[in-house]
């Protein structure tokens, strides 16, 4: 199959590119960066177009026409950015992504669109806690693709612009399915972790996702910071499990994924952010001790101090994956401690060594954010 992958060099995209090529597909990939896909650049079935999709030069119509399948992963996907550059998050995650979806509609190509579990927003517990008999009941926090409602915060909490942009994109794609018989599959990932997730924040104002902050703290000895006490919970999924599910969605046996939404997540891997910090610190002390190195302190910070005004959080989110189990026979295998250990191993060894050997210790999320800021009109 000829696959057009937009955002092919990101965390998920880089793993997916490797998987697609290993299965014999021909891949055309588009991305601004290439650091995570260096190993594929010479592959005979891989064509890489280094291009910012917002800038002139990309012939989206021709690329779409030429593909059998389009996979769109492009987005700003780090919460720090939703606070700092909300308009640019909307423009990239909705306006630019809509152009890709509409190219697929025009050329009658199947689209796999990456959305997010953030569309589900907060739980009913976060707004009605006092009135509920058992607020800890996991059913309040378990989200299903075709029946759960979406609860987002008020306008002043502009973190939700990301979820809103993704939700609106989902709704428009769904409407094209209704009115134009457009064939799509929407994926809602629930906190994937694995090698190549984000960059470590080498500068204090770098803003990746929590794993990279904690990993950076462990390597540097700076404190691990718990936003608002670290009480919020997430379910973490290892990237290999996720890629296996995505592979089955791409395969689309008997069209079971046509016009469908899929959660991809691991319900059994739920942990509070405080629990995550403690577990990562324990694993680091046990598996990667460095002589004389002091383990970082775990400290509490307010969301305003950490992210700035406008931040609010999903309090708890557990994926209902019964649909992926039933339609795709998929089951995540990686347990939380194992996936953390595996990913930490990568950062402790390969990542640091690779960038040092390239003389590239300058690359950080901080740089990416500043590059992103440069293109804001
Ligand atoms: P990522 O930031 O690693 O990947 C996104 C890629 O898009 C990056 O390589 C980036 O360079 C590229 N990109 C951004 N702007 C671009 C532009 N203007 N032109 C060309 N390329 C551009 O993020 P990820 O974790 O791999 O996420 C991929 C998708 O999955 C995103 O849509 C994200 O919202 C969604 N998602 C991911 C997770 C997760 O657990 N990782 C969870 C929920 C949703
Ligand atoms: C993120 C992004 O919104 C999306 O990419 C995606 O939808 C989602 O991840 C996902 O991976 O599924 P979130 O889980 O909030 O959402 O992102 P993180 O930055 O990893 O934050 C997780 C939790 O850790 C939040 O409660 C945050 O406040 C907290 N945190 C973050 C800390 O306590 N300390 C830190 O140093 C960083």
PDB file of N, CA and C in Angstrom, residues 119-204:
ATOM      1  N   UNK A 119     -10.461  14.914  24.202  1.00  0.00           N
ATOM      2  CA  UNK A 119     -11.809  15.360  23.816  1.00  0.00           C
ATOM      3  C   UNK A 119     -12.828  15.004  24.905  1.00  0.00           C
ATOM      4  N   UNK A 120     -12.556  13.936  25.680  1.00  0.00           N
ATOM      5  CA  UNK A 120     -13.501  13.557  26.738  1.00  0.00           C
ATOM      6  C   UNK A 120     -13.485  14.583  27.873  1.00  0.00           C
ATOM      7  N   UNK A 121     -12.340  15.275  28.034  1.00  0.00           N
ATOM      8  CA  UNK A 121     -12.242  16.346  29.025  1.00  0.00           C
ATOM      9  C   UNK A 121     -12.144  15.829  30.442  1.00  0.00           C
ATOM     10  N   UNK A 122     -13.000  16.403  31.307  1.00  0.00           N
ATOM     11  CA  UNK A 122     -12.959  16.091  32.739  1.00  0.00           C
ATOM     12  C   UNK A 122     -14.044  15.057  33.066  1.00  0.00           C
ATOM     13  N   UNK A 123     -13.950  14.492  34.263  1.00  0.00           N
ATOM     14  CA  UNK A 123     -15.003  13.555  34.666  1.00  0.00           C
ATOM     15  C   UNK A 123     -16.136  14.305  35.357  1.00  0.00           C
ATOM     16  N   UNK A 124     -17.246  13.636  35.446  1.00  0.00           N
ATOM     17  CA  UNK A 124     -18.389  14.203  36.159  1.00  0.00           C
ATOM     18  C   UNK A 124     -18.025  14.378  37.640  1.00  0.00           C
ATOM     19  N   UNK A 125     -17.083  13.573  38.122  1.00  0.00           N
ATOM     20  CA  UNK A 125     -16.650  13.683  39.521  1.00  0.00           C
ATOM     21  C   UNK A 125     -16.027  15.059  39.781  1.00  0.00           C
ATOM     22  N   UNK A 126     -15.315  15.588  38.777  1.00  0.00           N
ATOM     23  CA  UNK A 126     -14.630  16.867  38.982  1.00  0.00           C
ATOM     24  C   UNK A 126     -15.610  18.015  39.201  1.00  0.00           C
ATOM     25  N   UNK A 127     -16.858  17.831  38.760  1.00  0.00           N
ATOM     26  CA  UNK A 127     -17.822  18.923  38.971  1.00  0.00           C
ATOM     27  C   UNK A 127     -18.918  18.579  39.985  1.00  0.00           C
ATOM     28  N   UNK A 128     -19.046  17.297  40.355  1.00  0.00           N
ATOM     29  CA  UNK A 128     -20.159  16.913  41.241  1.00  0.00           C
ATOM     30  C   UNK A 128     -19.711  16.078  42.428  1.00  0.00           C
ATOM     31  N   UNK A 129     -18.435  16.149  42.742  1.00  0.00           N
ATOM     32  CA  UNK A 129     -17.868  15.222  43.714  1.00  0.00           C
ATOM     33  C   UNK A 129     -18.738  15.043  44.969  1.00  0.00           C
ATOM     34  N   UNK A 130     -19.144  16.168  45.565  1.00  0.00           N
ATOM     35  CA  UNK A 130     -19.858  16.113  46.849  1.00  0.00           C
ATOM     36  C   UNK A 130     -21.179  15.355  46.732  1.00  0.00           C
ATOM     37  N   UNK A 131     -21.767  15.346  45.534  1.00  0.00           N
ATOM     38  CA  UNK A 131     -23.093  14.737  45.369  1.00  0.00           C
ATOM     39  C   UNK A 131     -23.035  13.259  45.019  1.00  0.00           C
ATOM     40  N   UNK A 132     -21.858  12.728  44.810  1.00  0.00           N
ATOM     41  CA  UNK A 132     -21.765  11.339  44.363  1.00  0.00           C
ATOM     42  C   UNK A 132     -21.485  10.409  45.547  1.00  0.00           C
ATOM     43  N   UNK A 133     -22.131   9.252  45.520  1.00  0.00           N
ATOM     44  CA  UNK A 133     -21.988   8.321  46.641  1.00  0.00           C
ATOM     45  C   UNK A 133     -20.588   7.711  46.642  1.00  0.00           C
ATOM     46  N   UNK A 134     -20.124   7.288  45.478  1.00  0.00           N
ATOM     47  CA  UNK A 134     -18.795   6.674  45.419  1.00  0.00           C
ATOM     48  C   UNK A 134     -17.971   7.300  44.293  1.00  0.00           C
ATOM     49  N   UNK A 135     -17.380   8.480  44.554  1.00  0.00           N
ATOM     50  CA  UNK A 135     -16.678   9.189  43.476  1.00  0.00           C
ATOM     51  C   UNK A 135     -15.489   8.412  42.923  1.00  0.00           C
ATOM     52  N   UNK A 136     -15.025   7.426  43.668  1.00  0.00           N
ATOM     53  CA  UNK A 136     -13.875   6.643  43.185  1.00  0.00           C
ATOM     54  C   UNK A 136     -14.275   5.547  42.189  1.00  0.00           C
ATOM     55  N   UNK A 137     -15.572   5.370  41.986  1.00  0.00           N
ATOM     56  CA  UNK A 137     -16.021   4.332  41.056  1.00  0.00           C
ATOM     57  C   UNK A 137     -15.405   4.587  39.671  1.00  0.00           C
ATOM     58  N   UNK A 138     -14.608   3.641  39.146  1.00  0.00           N
ATOM     59  CA  UNK A 138     -13.934   3.885  37.865  1.00  0.00           C
ATOM     60  C   UNK A 138     -14.894   4.129  36.702  1.00  0.00           C
ATOM     61  N   UNK A 139     -16.151   3.737  36.878  1.00  0.00           N
ATOM     62  CA  UNK A 139     -17.106   3.959  35.772  1.00  0.00           C
ATOM     63  C   UNK A 139     -17.298   5.440  35.487  1.00  0.00           C
ATOM     64  N   UNK A 140     -17.107   6.300  36.511  1.00  0.00           N
ATOM     65  CA  UNK A 140     -17.229   7.741  36.280  1.00  0.00           C
ATOM     66  C   UNK A 140     -16.127   8.274  35.372  1.00  0.00           C
ATOM     67  N   UNK A 141     -15.026   7.536  35.289  1.00  0.00           N
ATOM     68  CA  UNK A 141     -13.858   8.038  34.554  1.00  0.00           C
ATOM     69  C   UNK A 141     -13.532   7.180  33.331  1.00  0.00           C
ATOM     70  N   UNK A 142     -14.426   6.252  33.001  1.00  0.00           N
ATOM     71  CA  UNK A 142     -14.162   5.375  31.863  1.00  0.00           C
ATOM     72  C   UNK A 142     -14.898   5.900  30.642  1.00  0.00           C
ATOM     73  N   UNK A 143     -14.127   6.134  29.576  1.00  0.00           N
ATOM     74  CA  UNK A 143     -14.690   6.802  28.404  1.00  0.00           C
ATOM     75  C   UNK A 143     -14.818   5.853  27.223  1.00  0.00           C
ATOM     76  N   UNK A 144     -16.006   5.856  26.616  1.00  0.00           N
ATOM     77  CA  UNK A 144     -16.290   4.997  25.471  1.00  0.00           C
ATOM     78  C   UNK A 144     -16.494   5.858  24.232  1.00  0.00           C
ATOM     79  N   UNK A 145     -16.030   5.336  23.116  1.00  0.00           N
ATOM     80  CA  UNK A 145     -16.014   6.128  21.875  1.00  0.00           C
ATOM     81  C   UNK A 145     -17.401   6.612  21.452  1.00  0.00           C
ATOM     82  N   UNK A 146     -18.389   5.746  21.564  1.00  0.00           N
ATOM     83  CA  UNK A 146     -19.664   6.052  20.920  1.00  0.00           C
ATOM     84  C   UNK A 146     -20.782   6.422  21.896  1.00  0.00           C
ATOM     85  N   UNK A 147     -20.417   6.589  23.174  1.00  0.00           N
ATOM     86  CA  UNK A 147     -21.475   6.943  24.122  1.00  0.00           C
ATOM     87  C   UNK A 147     -21.081   7.992  25.161  1.00  0.00           C
ATOM     88  N   UNK A 148     -19.800   8.190  25.422  1.00  0.00           N
ATOM     89  CA  UNK A 148     -19.424   9.164  26.464  1.00  0.00           C
ATOM     90  C   UNK A 148     -19.599  10.593  25.971  1.00  0.00           C
ATOM     91  N   UNK A 149     -20.070  11.449  26.872  1.00  0.00           N
ATOM     92  CA  UNK A 149     -20.173  12.874  26.545  1.00  0.00           C
ATOM     93  C   UNK A 149     -18.844  13.566  26.856  1.00  0.00           C
ATOM     94  N   UNK A 150     -18.736  14.790  26.347  1.00  0.00           N
ATOM     95  CA  UNK A 150     -17.487  15.544  26.523  1.00  0.00           C
ATOM     96  C   UNK A 150     -17.715  16.677  27.533  1.00  0.00           C
ATOM     97  N   UNK A 151     -16.841  16.798  28.531  1.00  0.00           N
ATOM     98  CA  UNK A 151     -16.972  17.870  29.533  1.00  0.00           C
ATOM     99  C   UNK A 151     -15.681  18.701  29.543  1.00  0.00           C
ATOM    100  N   UNK A 152     -15.762  19.905  29.014  1.00  0.00           N
ATOM    101  CA  UNK A 152     -14.578  20.767  28.974  1.00  0.00           C
ATOM    102  C   UNK A 152     -14.782  21.984  29.873  1.00  0.00           C
ATOM    103  N   UNK A 153     -13.675  22.587  30.296  1.00  0.00           N
ATOM    104  CA  UNK A 153     -13.743  23.737  31.198  1.00  0.00           C
ATOM    105  C   UNK A 153     -14.201  25.013  30.495  1.00  0.00           C
ATOM    106  N   UNK A 154     -14.381  26.075  31.310  1.00  0.00           N
ATOM    107  CA  UNK A 154     -14.887  27.344  30.759  1.00  0.00           C
ATOM    108  C   UNK A 154     -13.799  28.074  29.959  1.00  0.00           C
ATOM    109  N   UNK A 155     -14.203  29.166  29.285  1.00  0.00           N
ATOM    110  CA  UNK A 155     -13.307  29.871  28.350  1.00  0.00           C
ATOM    111  C   UNK A 155     -11.987  30.310  28.970  1.00  0.00           C
ATOM    112  N   UNK A 156     -12.071  30.748  30.238  1.00  0.00           N
ATOM    113  CA  UNK A 156     -10.858  31.238  30.907  1.00  0.00           C
ATOM    114  C   UNK A 156      -9.801  30.157  31.031  1.00  0.00           C
ATOM    115  N   UNK A 157     -10.232  28.906  30.970  1.00  0.00           N
ATOM    116  CA  UNK A 157      -9.276  27.789  31.023  1.00  0.00           C
ATOM    117  C   UNK A 157      -8.925  27.423  29.588  1.00  0.00           C
ATOM    118  N   UNK A 158      -8.033  28.194  29.013  1.00  0.00           N
ATOM    119  CA  UNK A 158      -7.832  28.042  27.564  1.00  0.00           C
ATOM    120  C   UNK A 158      -7.013  26.810  27.197  1.00  0.00           C
ATOM    121  N   UNK A 159      -6.578  26.029  28.178  1.00  0.00           N
ATOM    122  CA  UNK A 159      -5.965  24.733  27.863  1.00  0.00           C
ATOM    123  C   UNK A 159      -6.873  23.900  26.950  1.00  0.00           C
ATOM    124  N   UNK A 160      -8.189  24.109  27.105  1.00  0.00           N
ATOM    125  CA  UNK A 160      -9.136  23.258  26.385  1.00  0.00           C
ATOM    126  C   UNK A 160      -9.249  23.597  24.902  1.00  0.00           C
ATOM    127  N   UNK A 161      -8.477  24.593  24.438  1.00  0.00           N
ATOM    128  CA  UNK A 161      -8.521  24.900  23.009  1.00  0.00           C
ATOM    129  C   UNK A 161      -8.011  23.712  22.190  1.00  0.00           C
ATOM    130  N   UNK A 162      -7.074  22.959  22.749  1.00  0.00           N
ATOM    131  CA  UNK A 162      -6.553  21.772  22.056  1.00  0.00           C
ATOM    132  C   UNK A 162      -7.669  20.739  21.883  1.00  0.00           C
ATOM    133  N   UNK A 163      -8.332  20.415  22.996  1.00  0.00           N
ATOM    134  CA  UNK A 163      -9.411  19.423  22.943  1.00  0.00           C
ATOM    135  C   UNK A 163     -10.545  19.916  22.046  1.00  0.00           C
ATOM    136  N   UNK A 164     -10.837  21.234  22.112  1.00  0.00           N
ATOM    137  CA  UNK A 164     -11.928  21.783  21.299  1.00  0.00           C
ATOM    138  C   UNK A 164     -11.591  21.700  19.818  1.00  0.00           C
ATOM    139  N   UNK A 165     -10.339  22.039  19.465  1.00  0.00           N
ATOM    140  CA  UNK A 165      -9.927  21.988  18.057  1.00  0.00           C
ATOM    141  C   UNK A 165     -10.006  20.555  17.540  1.00  0.00           C
ATOM    142  N   UNK A 166      -9.545  19.623  18.349  1.00  0.00           N
ATOM    143  CA  UNK A 166      -9.575  18.210  17.942  1.00  0.00           C
ATOM    144  C   UNK A 166     -11.022  17.713  17.852  1.00  0.00           C
ATOM    145  N   UNK A 167     -11.838  18.155  18.806  1.00  0.00           N
ATOM    146  CA  UNK A 167     -13.237  17.716  18.787  1.00  0.00           C
ATOM    147  C   UNK A 167     -13.950  18.248  17.550  1.00  0.00           C
ATOM    148  N   UNK A 168     -13.706  19.524  17.232  1.00  0.00           N
ATOM    149  CA  UNK A 168     -14.368  20.105  16.057  1.00  0.00           C
ATOM    150  C   UNK A 168     -13.902  19.398  14.782  1.00  0.00           C
ATOM    151  N   UNK A 169     -12.612  19.086  14.724  1.00  0.00           N
ATOM    152  CA  UNK A 169     -12.097  18.356  13.556  1.00  0.00           C
ATOM    153  C   UNK A 169     -12.800  16.996  13.442  1.00  0.00           C
ATOM    154  N   UNK A 170     -12.925  16.299  14.566  1.00  0.00           N
ATOM    155  CA  UNK A 170     -13.651  15.013  14.557  1.00  0.00           C
ATOM    156  C   UNK A 170     -15.071  15.204  14.023  1.00  0.00           C
ATOM    157  N   UNK A 171     -15.729  16.269  14.492  1.00  0.00           N
ATOM    158  CA  UNK A 171     -17.140  16.468  14.107  1.00  0.00           C
ATOM    159  C   UNK A 171     -17.269  16.770  12.614  1.00  0.00           C
ATOM    160  N   UNK A 172     -16.311  17.574  12.099  1.00  0.00           N
ATOM    161  CA  UNK A 172     -16.376  17.902  10.666  1.00  0.00           C
ATOM    162  C   UNK A 172     -16.098  16.638   9.846  1.00  0.00           C
ATOM    163  N   UNK A 173     -15.129  15.860  10.257  1.00  0.00           N
ATOM    164  CA  UNK A 173     -14.821  14.614   9.535  1.00  0.00           C
ATOM    165  C   UNK A 173     -16.035  13.679   9.563  1.00  0.00           C
ATOM    166  N   UNK A 174     -16.652  13.590  10.723  1.00  0.00           N
ATOM    167  CA  UNK A 174     -17.851  12.751  10.866  1.00  0.00           C
ATOM    168  C   UNK A 174     -18.960  13.248   9.918  1.00  0.00           C
ATOM    169  N   UNK A 175     -19.109  14.583   9.855  1.00  0.00           N
ATOM    170  CA  UNK A 175     -20.143  15.151   8.976  1.00  0.00           C
ATOM    171  C   UNK A 175     -19.841  14.845   7.506  1.00  0.00           C
ATOM    172  N   UNK A 176     -18.565  14.901   7.117  1.00  0.00           N
ATOM    173  CA  UNK A 176     -18.209  14.510   5.747  1.00  0.00           C
ATOM    174  C   UNK A 176     -18.557  13.029   5.519  1.00  0.00           C
ATOM    175  N   UNK A 177     -18.413  12.229   6.552  1.00  0.00           N
ATOM    176  CA  UNK A 177     -18.813  10.819   6.443  1.00  0.00           C
ATOM    177  C   UNK A 177     -20.300  10.703   6.171  1.00  0.00           C
ATOM    178  N   UNK A 178     -21.088  11.547   6.853  1.00  0.00           N
ATOM    179  CA  UNK A 178     -22.546  11.501   6.684  1.00  0.00           C
ATOM    180  C   UNK A 178     -22.973  12.029   5.310  1.00  0.00           C
ATOM    181  N   UNK A 179     -22.403  13.185   4.924  1.00  0.00           N
ATOM    182  CA  UNK A 179     -22.909  13.855   3.722  1.00  0.00           C
ATOM    183  C   UNK A 179     -22.210  13.439   2.435  1.00  0.00           C
ATOM    184  N   UNK A 180     -20.963  12.982   2.541  1.00  0.00           N
ATOM    185  CA  UNK A 180     -20.188  12.649   1.331  1.00  0.00           C
ATOM    186  C   UNK A 180     -19.735  11.188   1.322  1.00  0.00           C
ATOM    187  N   UNK A 181     -20.212  10.426   2.287  1.00  0.00           N
ATOM    188  CA  UNK A 181     -19.780   9.035   2.426  1.00  0.00           C
ATOM    189  C   UNK A 181     -18.257   8.919   2.535  1.00  0.00           C
ATOM    190  N   UNK A 182     -17.655   9.900   3.184  1.00  0.00           N
ATOM    191  CA  UNK A 182     -16.196   9.948   3.379  1.00  0.00           C
ATOM    192  C   UNK A 182     -15.773   8.817   4.324  1.00  0.00           C
ATOM    193  N   UNK A 183     -14.689   8.139   3.940  1.00  0.00           N
ATOM    194  CA  UNK A 183     -14.235   7.005   4.745  1.00  0.00           C
ATOM    195  C   UNK A 183     -13.055   7.408   5.633  1.00  0.00           C
ATOM    196  N   UNK A 184     -13.274   7.377   6.916  1.00  0.00           N
ATOM    197  CA  UNK A 184     -12.238   7.804   7.873  1.00  0.00           C
ATOM    198  C   UNK A 184     -12.196   6.848   9.057  1.00  0.00           C
ATOM    199  N   UNK A 185     -11.089   6.919   9.796  1.00  0.00           N
ATOM    200  CA  UNK A 185     -11.024   6.307  11.126  1.00  0.00           C
ATOM    201  C   UNK A 185     -10.357   7.327  12.045  1.00  0.00           C
ATOM    202  N   UNK A 186     -10.965   7.576  13.174  1.00  0.00           N
ATOM    203  CA  UNK A 186     -10.405   8.521  14.150  1.00  0.00           C
ATOM    204  C   UNK A 186      -9.798   7.725  15.301  1.00  0.00           C
ATOM    205  N   UNK A 187      -8.593   8.124  15.685  1.00  0.00           N
ATOM    206  CA  UNK A 187      -7.912   7.446  16.804  1.00  0.00           C
ATOM    207  C   UNK A 187      -7.791   8.418  17.976  1.00  0.00           C
ATOM    208  N   UNK A 188      -8.172   7.948  19.151  1.00  0.00           N
ATOM    209  CA  UNK A 188      -8.001   8.746  20.376  1.00  0.00           C
ATOM    210  C   UNK A 188      -6.975   8.061  21.274  1.00  0.00           C
ATOM    211  N   UNK A 189      -5.719   8.498  21.202  1.00  0.00           N
ATOM    212  CA  UNK A 189      -4.689   7.874  22.044  1.00  0.00           C
ATOM    213  C   UNK A 189      -4.817   8.326  23.498  1.00  0.00           C
ATOM    214  N   UNK A 190      -4.552   7.392  24.408  1.00  0.00           N
ATOM    215  CA  UNK A 190      -4.504   7.700  25.844  1.00  0.00           C
ATOM    216  C   UNK A 190      -3.054   7.569  26.320  1.00  0.00           C
ATOM    217  N   UNK A 191      -2.359   8.670  26.373  1.00  0.00           N
ATOM    218  CA  UNK A 191      -1.017   8.774  26.962  1.00  0.00           C
ATOM    219  C   UNK A 191      -0.068   7.625  26.621  1.00  0.00           C
ATOM    220  N   UNK A 192       0.434   7.668  25.415  1.00  0.00           N
ATOM    221  CA  UNK A 192       1.463   6.705  25.008  1.00  0.00           C
ATOM    222  C   UNK A 192       2.817   7.133  25.592  1.00  0.00           C
ATOM    223  N   UNK A 193       3.639   6.153  25.891  1.00  0.00           N
ATOM    224  CA  UNK A 193       5.016   6.418  26.354  1.00  0.00           C
ATOM    225  C   UNK A 193       5.943   5.466  25.628  1.00  0.00           C
ATOM    226  N   UNK A 194       7.142   5.912  25.335  1.00  0.00           N
ATOM    227  CA  UNK A 194       8.133   5.029  24.725  1.00  0.00           C
ATOM    228  C   UNK A 194       9.325   5.842  24.267  1.00  0.00           C
ATOM    229  N   UNK A 195      10.345   5.154  23.765  1.00  0.00           N
ATOM    230  CA  UNK A 195      11.492   5.854  23.215  1.00  0.00           C
ATOM    231  C   UNK A 195      11.048   6.904  22.202  1.00  0.00           C
ATOM    232  N   UNK A 196      11.755   8.004  22.181  1.00  0.00           N
ATOM    233  CA  UNK A 196      11.519   9.112  21.244  1.00  0.00           C
ATOM    234  C   UNK A 196      10.334  10.003  21.619  1.00  0.00           C
ATOM    235  N   UNK A 197       9.743   9.804  22.809  1.00  0.00           N
ATOM    236  CA  UNK A 197       8.691  10.756  23.198  1.00  0.00           C
ATOM    237  C   UNK A 197       9.358  12.089  23.545  1.00  0.00           C
ATOM    238  N   UNK A 198       8.933  13.141  22.917  1.00  0.00           N
ATOM    239  CA  UNK A 198       9.418  14.502  23.203  1.00  0.00           C
ATOM    240  C   UNK A 198      10.945  14.584  23.297  1.00  0.00           C
ATOM    241  N   UNK A 199      11.404  15.765  23.646  1.00  0.00           N
ATOM    242  CA  UNK A 199      12.815  15.994  23.952  1.00  0.00           C
ATOM    243  C   UNK A 199      12.899  16.306  25.439  1.00  0.00           C
ATOM    244  N   UNK A 200      14.051  16.043  26.015  1.00  0.00           N
ATOM    245  CA  UNK A 200      14.209  16.415  27.423  1.00  0.00           C
ATOM    246  C   UNK A 200      14.336  17.941  27.509  1.00  0.00           C
ATOM    247  N   UNK A 201      13.706  18.530  28.519  1.00  0.00           N
ATOM    248  CA  UNK A 201      13.756  20.002  28.630  1.00  0.00           C
ATOM    249  C   UNK A 201      15.099  20.457  29.176  1.00  0.00           C
ATOM    250  N   UNK A 202      16.005  20.808  28.281  1.00  0.00           N
ATOM    251  CA  UNK A 202      17.326  21.217  28.745  1.00  0.00           C
ATOM    252  C   UNK A 202      17.296  22.626  29.315  1.00  0.00           C
ATOM    253  N   UNK A 203      16.258  23.354  28.983  1.00  0.00           N
ATOM    254  CA  UNK A 203      16.091  24.691  29.541  1.00  0.00           C
ATOM    255  C   UNK A 203      14.876  24.622  30.457  1.00  0.00           C
ATOM    256  N   UNK A 204      14.835  25.460  31.438  1.00  0.00           N
ATOM    257  CA  UNK A 204      13.746  25.351  32.407  1.00  0.00           C
ATOM    258  C   UNK A 204      12.387  25.683  31.800  1.00  0.00           C
TER     259      UNK A 204
END
